[in-house]
Short mmCIF file of C-alpha atoms in Angstrom, two decimals:
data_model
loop_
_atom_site.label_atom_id
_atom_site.label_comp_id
_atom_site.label_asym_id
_atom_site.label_seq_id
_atom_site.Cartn_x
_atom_site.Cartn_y
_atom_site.Cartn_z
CA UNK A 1 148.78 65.26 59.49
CA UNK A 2 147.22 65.07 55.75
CA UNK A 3 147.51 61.72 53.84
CA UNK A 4 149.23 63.18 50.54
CA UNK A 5 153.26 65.22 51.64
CA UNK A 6 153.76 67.95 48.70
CA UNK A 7 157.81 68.25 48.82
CA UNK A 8 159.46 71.02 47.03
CA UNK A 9 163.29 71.50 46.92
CA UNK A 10 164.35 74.96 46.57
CA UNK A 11 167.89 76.35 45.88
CA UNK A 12 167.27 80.21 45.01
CA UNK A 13 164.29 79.31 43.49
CA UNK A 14 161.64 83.07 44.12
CA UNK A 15 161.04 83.62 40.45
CA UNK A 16 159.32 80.48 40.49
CA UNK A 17 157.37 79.60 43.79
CA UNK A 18 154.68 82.31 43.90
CA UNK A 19 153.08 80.61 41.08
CA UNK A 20 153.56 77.08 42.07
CA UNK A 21 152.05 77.66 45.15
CA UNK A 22 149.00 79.11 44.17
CA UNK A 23 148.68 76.12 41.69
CA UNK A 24 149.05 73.82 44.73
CA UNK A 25 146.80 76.00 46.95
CA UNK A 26 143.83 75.85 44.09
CA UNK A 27 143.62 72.02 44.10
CA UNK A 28 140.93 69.76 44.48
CA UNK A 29 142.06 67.31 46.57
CA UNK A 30 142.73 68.69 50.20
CA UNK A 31 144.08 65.93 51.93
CA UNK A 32 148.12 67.45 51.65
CA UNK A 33 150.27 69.07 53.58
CA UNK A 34 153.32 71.70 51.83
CA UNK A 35 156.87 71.28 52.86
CA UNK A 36 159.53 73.06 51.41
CA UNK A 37 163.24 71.58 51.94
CA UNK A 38 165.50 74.73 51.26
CA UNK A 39 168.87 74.71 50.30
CA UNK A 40 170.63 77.78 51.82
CA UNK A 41 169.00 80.48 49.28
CA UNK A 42 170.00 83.91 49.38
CA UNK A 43 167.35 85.48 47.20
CA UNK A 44 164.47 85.62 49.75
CA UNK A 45 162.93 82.19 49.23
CA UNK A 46 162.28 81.47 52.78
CA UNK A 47 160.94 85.14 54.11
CA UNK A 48 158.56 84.83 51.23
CA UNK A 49 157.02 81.60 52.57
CA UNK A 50 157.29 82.67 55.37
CA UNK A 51 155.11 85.93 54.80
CA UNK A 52 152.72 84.81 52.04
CA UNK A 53 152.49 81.43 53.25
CA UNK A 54 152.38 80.59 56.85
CA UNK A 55 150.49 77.24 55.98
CA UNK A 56 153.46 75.63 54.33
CA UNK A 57 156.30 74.06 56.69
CA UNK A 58 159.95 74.79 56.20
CA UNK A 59 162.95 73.13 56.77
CA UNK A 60 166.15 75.07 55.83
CA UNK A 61 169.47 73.99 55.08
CA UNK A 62 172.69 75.91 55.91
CA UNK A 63 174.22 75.05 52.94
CA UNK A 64 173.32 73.50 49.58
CA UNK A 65 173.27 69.72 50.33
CA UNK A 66 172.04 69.01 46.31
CA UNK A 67 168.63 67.70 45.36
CA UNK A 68 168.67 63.87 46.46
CA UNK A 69 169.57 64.79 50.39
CA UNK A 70 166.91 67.15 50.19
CA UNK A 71 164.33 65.37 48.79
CA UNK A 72 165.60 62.85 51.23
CA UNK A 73 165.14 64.57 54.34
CA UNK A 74 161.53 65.72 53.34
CA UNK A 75 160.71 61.93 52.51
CA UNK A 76 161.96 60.98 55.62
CA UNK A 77 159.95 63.81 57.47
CA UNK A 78 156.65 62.70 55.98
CA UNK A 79 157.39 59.10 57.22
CA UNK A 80 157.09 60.29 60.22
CA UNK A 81 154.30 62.43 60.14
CA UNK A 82 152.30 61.28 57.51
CA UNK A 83 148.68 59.46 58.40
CA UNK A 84 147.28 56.83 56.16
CA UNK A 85 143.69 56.95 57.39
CA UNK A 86 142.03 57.75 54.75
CA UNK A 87 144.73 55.62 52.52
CA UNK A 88 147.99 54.53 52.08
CA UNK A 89 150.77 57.82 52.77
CA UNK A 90 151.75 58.91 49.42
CA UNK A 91 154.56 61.44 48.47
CA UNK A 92 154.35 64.21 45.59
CA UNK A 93 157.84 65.14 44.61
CA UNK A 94 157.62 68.44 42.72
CA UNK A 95 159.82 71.26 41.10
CA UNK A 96 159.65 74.81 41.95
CA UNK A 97 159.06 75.24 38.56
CA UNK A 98 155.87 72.87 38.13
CA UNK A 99 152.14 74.75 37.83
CA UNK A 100 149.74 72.24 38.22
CA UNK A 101 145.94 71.92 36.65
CA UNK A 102 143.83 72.36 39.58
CA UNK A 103 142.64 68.37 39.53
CA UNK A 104 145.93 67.42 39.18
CA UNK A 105 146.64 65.38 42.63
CA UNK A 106 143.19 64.05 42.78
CA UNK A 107 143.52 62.40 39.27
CA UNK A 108 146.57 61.00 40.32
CA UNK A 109 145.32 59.93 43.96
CA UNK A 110 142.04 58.46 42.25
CA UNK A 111 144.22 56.48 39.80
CA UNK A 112 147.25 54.87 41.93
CA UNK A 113 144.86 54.01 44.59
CA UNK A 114 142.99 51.73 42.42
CA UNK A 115 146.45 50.12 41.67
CA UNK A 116 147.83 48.51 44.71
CA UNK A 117 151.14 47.34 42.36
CA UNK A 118 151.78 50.93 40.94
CA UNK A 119 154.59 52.64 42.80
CA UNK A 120 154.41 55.44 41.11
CA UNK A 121 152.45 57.65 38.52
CA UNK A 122 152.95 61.21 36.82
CA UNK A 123 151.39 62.87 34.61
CA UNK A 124 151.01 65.02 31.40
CA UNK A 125 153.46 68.28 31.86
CA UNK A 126 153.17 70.82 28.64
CA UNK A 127 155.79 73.36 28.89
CA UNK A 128 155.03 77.04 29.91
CA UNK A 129 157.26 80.29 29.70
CA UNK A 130 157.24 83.83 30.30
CA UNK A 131 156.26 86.56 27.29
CA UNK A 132 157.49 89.52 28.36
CA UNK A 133 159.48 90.87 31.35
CA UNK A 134 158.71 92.67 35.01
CA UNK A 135 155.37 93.36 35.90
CA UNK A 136 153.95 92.84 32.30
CA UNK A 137 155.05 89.27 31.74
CA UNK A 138 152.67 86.91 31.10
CA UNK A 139 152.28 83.09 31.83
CA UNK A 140 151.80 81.32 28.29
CA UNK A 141 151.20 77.72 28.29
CA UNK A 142 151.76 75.87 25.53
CA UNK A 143 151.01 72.41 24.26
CA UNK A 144 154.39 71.18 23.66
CA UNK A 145 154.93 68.14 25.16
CA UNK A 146 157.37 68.27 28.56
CA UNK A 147 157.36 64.98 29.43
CA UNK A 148 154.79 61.82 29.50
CA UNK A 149 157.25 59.11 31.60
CA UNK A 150 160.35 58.06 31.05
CA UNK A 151 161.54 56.05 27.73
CA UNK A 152 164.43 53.58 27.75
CA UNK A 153 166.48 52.78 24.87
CA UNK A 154 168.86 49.48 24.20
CA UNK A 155 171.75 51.82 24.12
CA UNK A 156 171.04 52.93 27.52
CA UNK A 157 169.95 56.29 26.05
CA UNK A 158 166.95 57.34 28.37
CA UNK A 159 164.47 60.19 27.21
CA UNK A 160 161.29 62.25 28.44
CA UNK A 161 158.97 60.27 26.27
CA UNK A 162 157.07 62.47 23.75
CA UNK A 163 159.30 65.60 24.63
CA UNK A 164 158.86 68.37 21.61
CA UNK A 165 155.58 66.62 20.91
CA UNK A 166 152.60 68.61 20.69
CA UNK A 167 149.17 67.53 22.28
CA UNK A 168 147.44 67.87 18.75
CA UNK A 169 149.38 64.92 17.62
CA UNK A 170 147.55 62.70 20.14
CA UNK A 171 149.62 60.29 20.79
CA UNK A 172 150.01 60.25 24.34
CA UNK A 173 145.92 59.96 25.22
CA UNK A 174 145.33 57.14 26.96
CA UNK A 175 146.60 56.17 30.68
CA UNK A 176 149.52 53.45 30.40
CA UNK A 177 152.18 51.76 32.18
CA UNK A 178 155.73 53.46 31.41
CA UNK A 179 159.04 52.90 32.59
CA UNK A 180 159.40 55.44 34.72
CA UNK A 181 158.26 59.05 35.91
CA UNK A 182 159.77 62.11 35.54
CA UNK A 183 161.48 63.45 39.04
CA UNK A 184 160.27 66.88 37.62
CA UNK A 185 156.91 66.32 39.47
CA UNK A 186 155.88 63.22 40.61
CA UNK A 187 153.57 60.91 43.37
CA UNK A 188 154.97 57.92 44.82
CA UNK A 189 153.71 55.26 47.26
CA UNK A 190 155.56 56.08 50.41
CA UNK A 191 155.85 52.20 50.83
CA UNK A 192 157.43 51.48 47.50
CA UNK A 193 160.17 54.21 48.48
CA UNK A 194 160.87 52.67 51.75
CA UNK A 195 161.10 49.04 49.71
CA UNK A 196 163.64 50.65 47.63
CA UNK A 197 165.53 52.41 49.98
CA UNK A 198 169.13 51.56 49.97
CA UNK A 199 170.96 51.94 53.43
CA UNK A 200 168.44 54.24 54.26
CA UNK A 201 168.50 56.62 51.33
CA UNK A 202 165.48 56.78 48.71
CA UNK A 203 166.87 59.29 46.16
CA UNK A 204 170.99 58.14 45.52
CA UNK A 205 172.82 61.06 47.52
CA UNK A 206 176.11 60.36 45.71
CA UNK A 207 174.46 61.48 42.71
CA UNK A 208 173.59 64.94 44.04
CA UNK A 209 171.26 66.03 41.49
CA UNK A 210 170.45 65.43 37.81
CA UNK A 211 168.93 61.63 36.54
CA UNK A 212 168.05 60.50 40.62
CA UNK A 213 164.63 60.03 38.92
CA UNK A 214 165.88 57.68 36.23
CA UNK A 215 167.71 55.68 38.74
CA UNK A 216 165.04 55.68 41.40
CA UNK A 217 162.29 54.77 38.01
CA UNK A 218 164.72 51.36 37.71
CA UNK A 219 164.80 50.60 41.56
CA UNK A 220 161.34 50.47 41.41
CA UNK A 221 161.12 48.51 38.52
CA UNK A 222 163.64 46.12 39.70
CA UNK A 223 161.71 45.32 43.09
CA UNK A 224 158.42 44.78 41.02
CA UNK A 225 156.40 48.33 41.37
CA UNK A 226 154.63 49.26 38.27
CA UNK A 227 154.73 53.26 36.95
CA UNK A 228 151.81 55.03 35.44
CA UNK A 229 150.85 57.66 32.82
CA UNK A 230 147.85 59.43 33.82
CA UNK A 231 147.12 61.71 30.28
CA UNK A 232 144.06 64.05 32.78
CA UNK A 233 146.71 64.80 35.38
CA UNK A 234 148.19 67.89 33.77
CA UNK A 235 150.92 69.96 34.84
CA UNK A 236 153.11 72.67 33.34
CA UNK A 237 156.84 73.33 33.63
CA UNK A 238 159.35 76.27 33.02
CA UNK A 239 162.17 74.30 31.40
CA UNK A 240 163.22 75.72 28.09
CA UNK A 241 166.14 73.20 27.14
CA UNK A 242 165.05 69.40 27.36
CA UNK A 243 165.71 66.71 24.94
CA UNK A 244 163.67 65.57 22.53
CA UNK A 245 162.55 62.01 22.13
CA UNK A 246 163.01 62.49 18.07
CA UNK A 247 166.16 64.63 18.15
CA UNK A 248 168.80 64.21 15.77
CA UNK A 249 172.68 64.29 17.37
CA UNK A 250 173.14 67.88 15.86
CA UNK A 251 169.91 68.77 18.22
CA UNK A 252 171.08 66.72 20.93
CA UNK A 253 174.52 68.51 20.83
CA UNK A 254 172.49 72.28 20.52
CA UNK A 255 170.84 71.17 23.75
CA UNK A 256 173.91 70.30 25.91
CA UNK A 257 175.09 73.72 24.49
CA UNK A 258 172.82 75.40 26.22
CA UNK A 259 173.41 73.60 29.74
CA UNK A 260 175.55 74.56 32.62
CA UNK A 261 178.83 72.56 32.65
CA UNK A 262 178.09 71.50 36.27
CA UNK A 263 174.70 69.79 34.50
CA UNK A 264 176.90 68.42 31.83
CA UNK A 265 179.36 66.77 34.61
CA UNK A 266 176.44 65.42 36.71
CA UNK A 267 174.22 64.44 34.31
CA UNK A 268 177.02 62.21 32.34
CA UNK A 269 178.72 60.74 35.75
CA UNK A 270 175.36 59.73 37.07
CA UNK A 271 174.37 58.40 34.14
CA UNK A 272 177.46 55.70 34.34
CA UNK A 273 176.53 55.40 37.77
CA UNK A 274 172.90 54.23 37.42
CA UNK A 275 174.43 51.59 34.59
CA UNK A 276 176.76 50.35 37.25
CA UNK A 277 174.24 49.77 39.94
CA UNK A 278 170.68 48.72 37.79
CA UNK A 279 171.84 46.89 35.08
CA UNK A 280 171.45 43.61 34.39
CA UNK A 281 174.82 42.33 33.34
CA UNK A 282 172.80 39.78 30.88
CA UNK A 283 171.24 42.62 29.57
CA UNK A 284 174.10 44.42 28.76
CA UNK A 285 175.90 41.69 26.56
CA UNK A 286 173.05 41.25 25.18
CA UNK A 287 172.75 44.99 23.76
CA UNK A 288 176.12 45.62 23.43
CA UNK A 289 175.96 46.21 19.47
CA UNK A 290 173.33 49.45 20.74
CA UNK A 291 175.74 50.68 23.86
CA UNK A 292 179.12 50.50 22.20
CA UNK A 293 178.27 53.01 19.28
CA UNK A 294 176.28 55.08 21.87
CA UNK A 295 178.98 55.19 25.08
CA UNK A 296 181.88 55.56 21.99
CA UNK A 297 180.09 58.19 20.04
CA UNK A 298 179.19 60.11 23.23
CA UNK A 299 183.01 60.15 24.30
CA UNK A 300 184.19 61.12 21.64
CA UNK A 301 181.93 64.11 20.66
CA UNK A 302 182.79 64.83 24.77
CA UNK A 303 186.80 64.73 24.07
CA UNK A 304 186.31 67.18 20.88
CA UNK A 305 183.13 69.47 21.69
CA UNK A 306 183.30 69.42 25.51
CA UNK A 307 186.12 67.82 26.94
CA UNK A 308 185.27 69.60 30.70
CA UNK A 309 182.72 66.99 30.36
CA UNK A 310 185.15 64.28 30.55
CA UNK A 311 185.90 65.07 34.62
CA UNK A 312 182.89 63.35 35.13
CA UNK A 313 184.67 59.91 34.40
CA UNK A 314 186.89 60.24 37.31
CA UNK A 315 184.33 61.58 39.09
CA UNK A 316 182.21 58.47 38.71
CA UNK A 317 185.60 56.16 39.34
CA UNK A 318 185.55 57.62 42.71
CA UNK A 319 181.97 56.84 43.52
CA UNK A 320 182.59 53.08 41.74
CA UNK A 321 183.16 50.99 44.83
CA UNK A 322 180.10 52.75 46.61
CA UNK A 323 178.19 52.17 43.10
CA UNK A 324 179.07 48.82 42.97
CA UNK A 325 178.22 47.88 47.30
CA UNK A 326 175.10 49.63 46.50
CA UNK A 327 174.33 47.13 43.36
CA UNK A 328 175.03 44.14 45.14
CA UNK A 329 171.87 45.40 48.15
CA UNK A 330 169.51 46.07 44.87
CA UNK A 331 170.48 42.96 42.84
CA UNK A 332 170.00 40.37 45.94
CA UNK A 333 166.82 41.86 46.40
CA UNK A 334 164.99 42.27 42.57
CA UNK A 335 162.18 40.34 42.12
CA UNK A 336 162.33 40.90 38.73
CA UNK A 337 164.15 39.03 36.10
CA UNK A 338 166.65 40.66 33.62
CA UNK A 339 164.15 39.76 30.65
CA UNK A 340 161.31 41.56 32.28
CA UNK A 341 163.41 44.62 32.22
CA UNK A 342 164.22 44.02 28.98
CA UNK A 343 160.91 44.28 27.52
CA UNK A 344 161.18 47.69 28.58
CA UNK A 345 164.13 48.94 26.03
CA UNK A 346 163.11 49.90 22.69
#
């Protein structure tokens, strides 16, 4: 079995996969193997890979078990197969909707190797869309910034870091340490997941899907694994909505618009949920003047603009006591302190 597992989670996800697979099949580093984890699709996902790619193992679902379990499952699978001869296993966690630059993986390989303390590393995703419909549409990619890491805020507001960016602004040149990676595509250390593995489970199950990546990005952080920015790793992605690292509330407020209310639910209850189990508890009283205005302001453009939103809180009071057991395995074993955390929130 290859040193490098390529996972890809797909739920329905055709319109997309032709082209990230040829992205993956055109790199320069060989040393991978393909899996695709499929969620119970009904639009021809798996007879496609099956036909046009024979190469690429499958493991399908018979219903739609959400993006952590997935992602899960595939981790666990390349545990077990995975060979480190030629280096430590590593893991590439990638979208359906991700093209990569054909030197993508080895410029991330090249630069996490020479790291033994980095846990993780992505790189720089542009965004890319479709001009044009049917046969006649075209690929454009664009130099608008996707993501560069993940950016933490005192209020507990987390961002894609340079998102809405463009590349001509340069400010996102130069490899760098960041908080996190995005979960959109991205190459971990298979023994900095197992490390953070909590009864068993790398990616949080409870949360299903939406934000895993942000609380996975403080796990690691908390247990002393370092993320990187590689700038030469590029990558493109077909997201159309994301937020903005500069975005005003009336932009923020146009974005969530233009979300699913199931994405709206998940993406609010997991983001109390990776509060409740990451946080410092020093840290928080320390930055309560930043999360008060934040969590109140939040709720209460929720309980006017999009009170379905608000199911999400007993949704997450549900999954409290499991949130909480699961805190008490991550904060007995941090080897970090809650200052060095804390030099992390702008």
């Amino acid at each position: 079995m290859a040193r490098v597992a390529i996972n890809i989670v797909t739920w329905n996800s055709l319109k997309y996969l032709p082209e990230a697979l040829e992205s993956i099949s055109r790199q320069t580093y060989r040393d991978f193997s393909v899996l695709i984890i499929d969620n119970a699709s009904a639009d021809g996902t798996i007879e496609y890979v099956r036909s046009e790619h024979p190469e690429v193992g499958v493991l399908r679902n018979t219903h739609n078990l959400g993006f952590c379990r997935a992602h899960n499952q595939g981790i666990a699978y390349a545990k077990a197969h995975l060979k480190g001869d030629r280096g430590e296993p590593l893991v590439l966690i990638t979208n359906p909707d991700i093209l990569l630059e054909p030197d993508f993986l080895e410029r991330l390989v090249k630069e996490i190797d020479r790291r033994p303390e980095c846990g993780s590393a992505g790189g720089k995703l542009l965004k890319v869309y479709k001009k044009g419909g049917g046969e006649l549409a075209e690929t454009v990619r664009t130099d608008v910034i996707d993501t560069t890491g993940l950016k933490i805020f005192k209020s507990r507001r987390l961002v894609d870091r340079g998102a809405g960016e463009t590349e001509a602004e340069g400010r996102y040149d130069r490899i760098e340490e960041v908080f996190g990676v995005s979960g959109a595509v991205a190459l971990y250390r298979l023994a900095a997941l197992d490390d953070v593995a909590v009864r068993g489970e790398y990616f949080d199950e409870d949360f299903f899907a939406y934000k895993e990546d942000i609380d996975l990005a403080w796990r690691l952080r908390l247990r002393g694994w370092s993320a990187l920015y590689v700038p030469w790793a590029r990558a493109y992605h077909y997201r159309t909505a994301a937020g903005s690292e500069r975005a005003t509330a009336r932009q923020i407020a146009a974005g969530r618009r233009g979300r699913s209310r199931l994405v709206n639910f998940l993406s609010y209850r997991n983001h109390k949920l990776t509060l409740t189990k990451d946080d410092h508890c020093r840290n928080r009283l320390l930055h309560l003047p930043w999360i008060l205005p934040y969590e109140a302001g939040k709720f209460i453009y929720l309980l006017f603009l999009e009170p379905a939103t608000l199911a999400a809180i007993p949704g997450f009071l549900k999954l409290w006591p499991r949130a909480r057991a699961k805190r008490r395995i991550i904060m007995k074993e941090a080897r970090v302190k809650a200052r060095d955390i804390r030099r992390w929130m702008a």
